[in-house]
XYZ file of C-alpha atoms in Angstrom:
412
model
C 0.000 0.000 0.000
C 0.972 3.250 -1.039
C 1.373 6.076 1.144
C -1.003 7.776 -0.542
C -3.291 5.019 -0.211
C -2.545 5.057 3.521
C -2.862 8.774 4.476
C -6.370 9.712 6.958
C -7.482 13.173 7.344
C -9.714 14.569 10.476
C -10.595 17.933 9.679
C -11.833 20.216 12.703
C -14.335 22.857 11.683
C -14.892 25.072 13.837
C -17.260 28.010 12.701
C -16.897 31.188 14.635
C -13.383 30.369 16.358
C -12.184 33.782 15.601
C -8.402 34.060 14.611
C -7.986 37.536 16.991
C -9.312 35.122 20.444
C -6.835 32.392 19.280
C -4.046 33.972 21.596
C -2.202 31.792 24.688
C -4.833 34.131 27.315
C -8.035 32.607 25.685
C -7.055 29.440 24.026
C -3.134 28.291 24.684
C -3.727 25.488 22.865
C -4.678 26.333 19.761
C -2.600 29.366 19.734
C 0.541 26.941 19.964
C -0.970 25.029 16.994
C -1.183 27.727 15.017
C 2.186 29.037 15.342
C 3.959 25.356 15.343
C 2.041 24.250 12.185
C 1.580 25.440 8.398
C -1.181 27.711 8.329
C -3.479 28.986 5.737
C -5.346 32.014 6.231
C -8.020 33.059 3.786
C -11.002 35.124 3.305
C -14.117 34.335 1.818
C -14.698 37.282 -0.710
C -18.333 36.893 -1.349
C -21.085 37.827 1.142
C -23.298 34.465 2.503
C -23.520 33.091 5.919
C -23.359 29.311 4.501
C -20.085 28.601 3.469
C -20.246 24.245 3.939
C -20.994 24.658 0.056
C -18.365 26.339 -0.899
C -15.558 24.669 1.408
C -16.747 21.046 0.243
C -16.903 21.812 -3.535
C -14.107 24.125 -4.260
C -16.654 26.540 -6.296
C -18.452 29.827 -5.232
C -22.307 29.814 -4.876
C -22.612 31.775 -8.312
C -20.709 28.064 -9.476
C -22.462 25.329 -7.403
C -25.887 27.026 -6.907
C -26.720 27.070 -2.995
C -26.807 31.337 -2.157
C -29.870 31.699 -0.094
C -32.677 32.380 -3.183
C -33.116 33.168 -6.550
C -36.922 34.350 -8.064
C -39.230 32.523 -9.148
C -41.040 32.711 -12.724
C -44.620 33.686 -11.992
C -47.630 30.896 -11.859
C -51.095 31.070 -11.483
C -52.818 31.505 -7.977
C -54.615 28.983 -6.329
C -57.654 29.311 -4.719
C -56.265 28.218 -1.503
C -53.393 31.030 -2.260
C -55.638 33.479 -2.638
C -57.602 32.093 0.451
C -54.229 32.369 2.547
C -53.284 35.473 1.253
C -56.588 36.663 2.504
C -55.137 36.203 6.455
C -53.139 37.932 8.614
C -49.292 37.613 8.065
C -48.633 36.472 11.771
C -51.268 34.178 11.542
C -50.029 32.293 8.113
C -46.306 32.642 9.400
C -46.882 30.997 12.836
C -48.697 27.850 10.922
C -45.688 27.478 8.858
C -43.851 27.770 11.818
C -45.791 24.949 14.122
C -45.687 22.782 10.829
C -42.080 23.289 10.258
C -41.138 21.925 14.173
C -43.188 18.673 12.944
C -41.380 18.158 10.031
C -44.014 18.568 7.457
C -43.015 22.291 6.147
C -40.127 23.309 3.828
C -37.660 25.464 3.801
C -38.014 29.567 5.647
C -41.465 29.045 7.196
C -40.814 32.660 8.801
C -41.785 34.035 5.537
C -45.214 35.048 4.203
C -47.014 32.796 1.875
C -47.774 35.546 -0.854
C -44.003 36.345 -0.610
C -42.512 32.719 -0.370
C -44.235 31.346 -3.358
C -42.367 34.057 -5.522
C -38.802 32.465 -3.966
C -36.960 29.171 -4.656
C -34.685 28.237 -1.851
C -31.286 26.820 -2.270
C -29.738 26.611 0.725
C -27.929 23.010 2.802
C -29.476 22.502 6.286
C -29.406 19.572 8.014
C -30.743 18.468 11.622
C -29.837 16.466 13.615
C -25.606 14.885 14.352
C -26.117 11.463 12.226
C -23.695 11.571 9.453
C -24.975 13.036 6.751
C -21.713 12.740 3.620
C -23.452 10.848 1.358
C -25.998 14.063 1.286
C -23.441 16.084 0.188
C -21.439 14.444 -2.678
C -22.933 16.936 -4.909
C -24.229 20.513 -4.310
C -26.527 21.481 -7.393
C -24.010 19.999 -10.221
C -20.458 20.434 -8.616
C -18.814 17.521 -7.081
C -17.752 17.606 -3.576
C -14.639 16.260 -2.237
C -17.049 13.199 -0.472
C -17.701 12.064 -4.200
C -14.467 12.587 -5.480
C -12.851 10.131 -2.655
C -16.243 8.102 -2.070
C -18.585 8.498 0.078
C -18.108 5.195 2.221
C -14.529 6.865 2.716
C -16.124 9.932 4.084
C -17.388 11.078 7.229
C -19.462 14.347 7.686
C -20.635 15.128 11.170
C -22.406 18.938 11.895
C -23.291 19.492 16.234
C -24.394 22.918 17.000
C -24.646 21.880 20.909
C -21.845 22.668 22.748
C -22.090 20.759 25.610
C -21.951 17.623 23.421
C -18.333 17.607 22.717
C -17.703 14.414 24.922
C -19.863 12.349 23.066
C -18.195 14.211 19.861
C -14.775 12.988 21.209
C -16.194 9.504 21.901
C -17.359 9.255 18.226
C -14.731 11.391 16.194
C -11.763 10.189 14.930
C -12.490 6.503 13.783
C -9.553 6.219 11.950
C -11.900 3.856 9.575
C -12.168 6.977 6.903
C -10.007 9.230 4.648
C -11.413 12.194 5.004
C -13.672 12.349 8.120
C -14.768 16.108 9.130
C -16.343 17.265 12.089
C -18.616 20.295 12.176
C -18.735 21.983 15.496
C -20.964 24.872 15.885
C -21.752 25.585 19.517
C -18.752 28.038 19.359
C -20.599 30.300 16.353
C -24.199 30.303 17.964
C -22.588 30.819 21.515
C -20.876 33.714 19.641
C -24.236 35.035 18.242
C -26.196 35.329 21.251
C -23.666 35.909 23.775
C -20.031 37.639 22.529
C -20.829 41.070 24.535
C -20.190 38.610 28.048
C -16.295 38.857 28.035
C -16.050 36.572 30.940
C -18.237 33.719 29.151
C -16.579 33.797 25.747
C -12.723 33.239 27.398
C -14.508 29.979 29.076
C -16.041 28.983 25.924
C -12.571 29.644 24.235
C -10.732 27.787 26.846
C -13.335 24.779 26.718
C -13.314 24.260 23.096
C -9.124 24.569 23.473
C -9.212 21.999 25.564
C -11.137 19.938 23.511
C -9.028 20.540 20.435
C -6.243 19.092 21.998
C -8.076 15.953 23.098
C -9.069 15.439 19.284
C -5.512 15.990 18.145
C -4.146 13.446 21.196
C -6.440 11.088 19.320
C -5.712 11.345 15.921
C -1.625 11.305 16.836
C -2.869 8.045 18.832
C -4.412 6.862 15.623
C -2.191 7.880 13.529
C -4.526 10.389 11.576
C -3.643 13.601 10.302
C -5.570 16.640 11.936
C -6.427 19.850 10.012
C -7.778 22.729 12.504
C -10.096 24.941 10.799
C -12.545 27.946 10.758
C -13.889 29.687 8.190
C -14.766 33.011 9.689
C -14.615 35.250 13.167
C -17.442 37.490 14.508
C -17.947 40.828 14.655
C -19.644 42.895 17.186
C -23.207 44.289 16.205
C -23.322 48.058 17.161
C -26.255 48.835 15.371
C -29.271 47.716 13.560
C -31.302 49.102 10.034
C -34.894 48.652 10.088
C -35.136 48.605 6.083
C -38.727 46.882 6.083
C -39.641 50.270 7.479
C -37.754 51.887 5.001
C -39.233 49.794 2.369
C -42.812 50.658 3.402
C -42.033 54.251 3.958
C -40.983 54.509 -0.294
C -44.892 54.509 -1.295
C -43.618 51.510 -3.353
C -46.613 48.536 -3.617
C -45.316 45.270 -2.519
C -46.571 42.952 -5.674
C -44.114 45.662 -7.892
C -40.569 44.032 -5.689
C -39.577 40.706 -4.008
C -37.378 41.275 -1.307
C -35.102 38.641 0.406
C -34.069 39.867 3.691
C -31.067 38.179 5.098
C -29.289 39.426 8.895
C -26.476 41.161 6.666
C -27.763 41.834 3.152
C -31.382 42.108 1.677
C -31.464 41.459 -2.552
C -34.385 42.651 -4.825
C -36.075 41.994 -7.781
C -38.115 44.308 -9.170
C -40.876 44.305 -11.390
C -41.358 47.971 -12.850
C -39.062 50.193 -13.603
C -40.607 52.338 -11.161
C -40.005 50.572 -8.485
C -36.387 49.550 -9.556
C -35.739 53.834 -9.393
C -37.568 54.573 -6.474
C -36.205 51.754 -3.625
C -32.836 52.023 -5.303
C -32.928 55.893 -4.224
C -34.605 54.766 -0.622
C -31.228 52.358 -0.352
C -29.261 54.622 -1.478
C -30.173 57.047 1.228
C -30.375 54.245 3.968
C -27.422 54.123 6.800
C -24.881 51.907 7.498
C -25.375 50.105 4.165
C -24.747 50.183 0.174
C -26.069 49.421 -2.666
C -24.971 47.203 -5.782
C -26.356 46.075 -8.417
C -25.468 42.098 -10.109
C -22.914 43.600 -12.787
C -20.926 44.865 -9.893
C -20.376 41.733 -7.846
C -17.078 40.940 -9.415
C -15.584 42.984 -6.868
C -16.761 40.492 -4.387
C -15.214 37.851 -6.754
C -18.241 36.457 -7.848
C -19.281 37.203 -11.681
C -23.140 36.984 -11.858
C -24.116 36.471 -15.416
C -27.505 38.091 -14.530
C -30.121 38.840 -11.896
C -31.191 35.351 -10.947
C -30.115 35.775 -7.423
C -30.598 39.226 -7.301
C -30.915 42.516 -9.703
C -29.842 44.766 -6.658
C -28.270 44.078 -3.394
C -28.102 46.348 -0.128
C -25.186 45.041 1.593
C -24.595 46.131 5.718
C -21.531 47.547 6.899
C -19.377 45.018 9.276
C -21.124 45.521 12.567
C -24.502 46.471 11.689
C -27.691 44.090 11.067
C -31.005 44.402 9.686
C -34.104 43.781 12.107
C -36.555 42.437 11.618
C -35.323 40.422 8.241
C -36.982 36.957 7.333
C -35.365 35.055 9.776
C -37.353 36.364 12.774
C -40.337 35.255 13.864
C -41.645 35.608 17.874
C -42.455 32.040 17.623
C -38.983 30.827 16.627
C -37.737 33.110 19.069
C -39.666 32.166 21.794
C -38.900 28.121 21.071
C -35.038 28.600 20.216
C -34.754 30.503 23.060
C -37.008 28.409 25.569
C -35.286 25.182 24.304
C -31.779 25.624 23.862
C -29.690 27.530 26.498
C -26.821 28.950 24.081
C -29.624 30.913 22.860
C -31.983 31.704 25.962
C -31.267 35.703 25.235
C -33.468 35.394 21.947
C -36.208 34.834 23.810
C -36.480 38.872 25.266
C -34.499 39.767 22.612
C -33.937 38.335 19.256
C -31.062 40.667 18.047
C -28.107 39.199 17.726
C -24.921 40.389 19.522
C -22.231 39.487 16.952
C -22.483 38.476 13.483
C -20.650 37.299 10.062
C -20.961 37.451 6.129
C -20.065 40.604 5.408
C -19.204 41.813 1.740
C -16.586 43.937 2.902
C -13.216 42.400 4.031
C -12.796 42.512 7.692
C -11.082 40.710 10.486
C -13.909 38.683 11.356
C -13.958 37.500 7.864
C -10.723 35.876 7.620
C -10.478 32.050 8.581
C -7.977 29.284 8.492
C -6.580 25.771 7.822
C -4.027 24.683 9.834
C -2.376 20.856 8.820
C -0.696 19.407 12.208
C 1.950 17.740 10.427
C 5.259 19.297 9.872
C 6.130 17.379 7.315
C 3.628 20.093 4.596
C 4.474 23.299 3.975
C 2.824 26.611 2.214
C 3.391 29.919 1.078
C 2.289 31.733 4.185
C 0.295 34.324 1.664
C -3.416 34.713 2.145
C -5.797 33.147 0.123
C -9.453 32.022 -0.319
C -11.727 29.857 0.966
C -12.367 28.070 -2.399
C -8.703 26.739 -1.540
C -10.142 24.510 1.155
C -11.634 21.725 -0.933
C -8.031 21.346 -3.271
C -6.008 21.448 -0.273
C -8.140 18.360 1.365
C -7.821 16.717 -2.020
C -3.968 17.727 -2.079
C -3.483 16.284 1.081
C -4.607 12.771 0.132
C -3.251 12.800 -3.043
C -5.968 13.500 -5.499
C -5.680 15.963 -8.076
C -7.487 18.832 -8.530
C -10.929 18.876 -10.629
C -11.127 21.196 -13.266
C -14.883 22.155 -11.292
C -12.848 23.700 -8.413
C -11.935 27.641 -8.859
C -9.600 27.023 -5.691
C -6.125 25.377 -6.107
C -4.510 23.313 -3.379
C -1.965 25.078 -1.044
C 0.080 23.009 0.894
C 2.774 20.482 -0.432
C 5.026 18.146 0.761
């Protein structure tokens, strides 16, 4: 058997573990990782909150297809759409809500009916810790690096609970897998609801150190190969944009727009010329925010060939949020925040404290990939997160697809 044939990676994701809090006060650790090992940092360059897409495939979302939404091409009302249109919007929302918690309602239930039948969804959830790798061999037509190596050589594990990370221990690291990755992402919703509390963040850092270092003690014991990873920080929220206000403040009808409204961006589609003039002027005008249309998004090294996913963007400044946007709903709120205790503050209230995604370049945007092995090296420059997927690939020993933008960085 080749080594090639032999090598095992273990890949630590760790959403939200911010490279500025990786220092010997808050995580020792890690820190000593970081400066003992080859180390990639990149940013991300485009503006989404789901970046699992883009670090399995190698491709941006304008390349593999999962960015939130794109619109719709009209169809004819129902009579049960017009019926439902007919009710109050907290009444239809809170339906899709109770429908969605019993499984039997798709994707953004938060979301009015009138304006959710005008939106197709393409976005990767999953619940639940079971692992889910064969899911993800492709996203929309790109292959993923599970295909590429096989899926029954894969392992793809997502927890967003931290307290679970001895049973995560327990069950990482088989040592029965090439490539076996481990999402954990009670650091990033801790980080959410809770980064303003000083005190509580160094314990969270110091916790997930210390759990780091029992992965890596288990993969040297196994002889597997650990990569230590995060694709973004999180930056403090100092103020919020109500643009739905805004929006209904323009005098512009509703039926003449769709509007997506993420936590860090809202994109439009407009359907009158009217309309496109008079809320690009109202977003133009509105605070802490700018506005760009498709054509432009090249600078955020994405090159839309049109307005599927959006004719006109209005992207937030790093630090501010819009509230409400089509995430929030008092119901959500209310169970989220009754239910699970790294997000009890969302049930007074449901802004968050620290967020991600930003267009613009910031600290919190930059991540990482660290290889613990000293025997791979790299160019110390910064990069991309489309690099991920190559560099997994590299470090096997497979080459490249020619569907990957990215290009491995670290060699031997």
């Amino acid at each position: 058997m080749s080594d090639t044939e032999n090598r095992k990676l273990f890949v630590c994701y760790i959403p939200g573990a911010d490279l500025r809090r990786l220092n010997p006060a808050n995580a020792p650790y890690m820190a000593g990782l970081l400066q003992s090992y080859p180390m990639m940092v990149f940013t991300r360059g485009f503006p989404t909150t789901e970046t699992l897409s883009t670090i399995i495939t190698g491709a941006r979302p304008n390349e593999h297809g999962v960015w939130q939404a794109t619109l719709r091409s009209d169809g004819q009302l129902s009579w049960m759409d017009r019926v439902m249109d007919a009710l109050p919007d907290p009444l239809t929302t809170t339906v899709q809500c109770v429908l969605y918690q019993l499984g039997r309602f798709g994707e953004m239930p938060t979301i009015p009916p009138r304006r959710r039948r005008r939106l197709e969804f393409r976005r990767v959830k999953f619940r639940g810790s079971a692992d889910t790798s064969e899911m993800l061999t492709k996203v929309g037509d790109v292959e993923s690096v599970f295909r590429i190596i096989g899926a029954t050589e894969c392992s793809y594990r997502f927890s967003d609970q931290f307290h679970a990370r001895a049973r995560l221990l327990q069950e990482a690291v088989s040592g029965t897998h090439k490539l076996e990755i481990l999402q954990f992402h009670g650091l990033d919703v801790l980080s959410h609801w809770r980064l303003d509390n000083e005190q509580a963040v160094r314990q969270y850092y110091r916790l997930t150190d210390a759990f780091v270092r029992e992965l890596h003690e288990k993969c040297q014991a196994r002889g597997v190969t650990m990569v230590l990873s995060s694709d973004h920080g999180q930056e403090t929220v100092r103020g919020t944009v109500d643009l739905r206000r805004a929006l209904r403040g323009s005098g512009v009808p509703e039926d003449e727009y769709t509007v997506f409204i993420e936590v860090m961006m809202a994109r439009f589609w407009f359907h009158s010329p009217a309309a496109r003039e008079a809320l690009t002027r109202v977003l133009s005008k509105t605070p802490h925010g700018r506005v760009a249309a498709f054509e432009e998004f090249g600078r955020y090294r994405m090159d839309l060939a049109d307005g599927r996913y959006g004719e006109v963007f209005f992207l937030m400044d790093p630090g501010y949020t819009i509230f409400p946007h089509d995430f929030y709903h008092p119901v959500v709120n209310c169970y989220f925040g009754l239910k699970d205790w790294q997000q009890r503050r969302r049930a007074h209230n449901p802004r968050h404290y620290a967020y991600h995604g930003y267009a613009t370049v910031c600290d919190a945007e930059k991540g990482f990939m660290t290889v613990l092995d000293h025997r791979y090296r790299t160019d110390g420059q910064e990069h991309e997160l489309i690099d991920m997927a190559p560099s997994l690939l590299g470090l096997l020993g497979y080459p490249k697809p020619a569907s990957m933008s990215g290009h491995p960085r670290f060699h031997r």
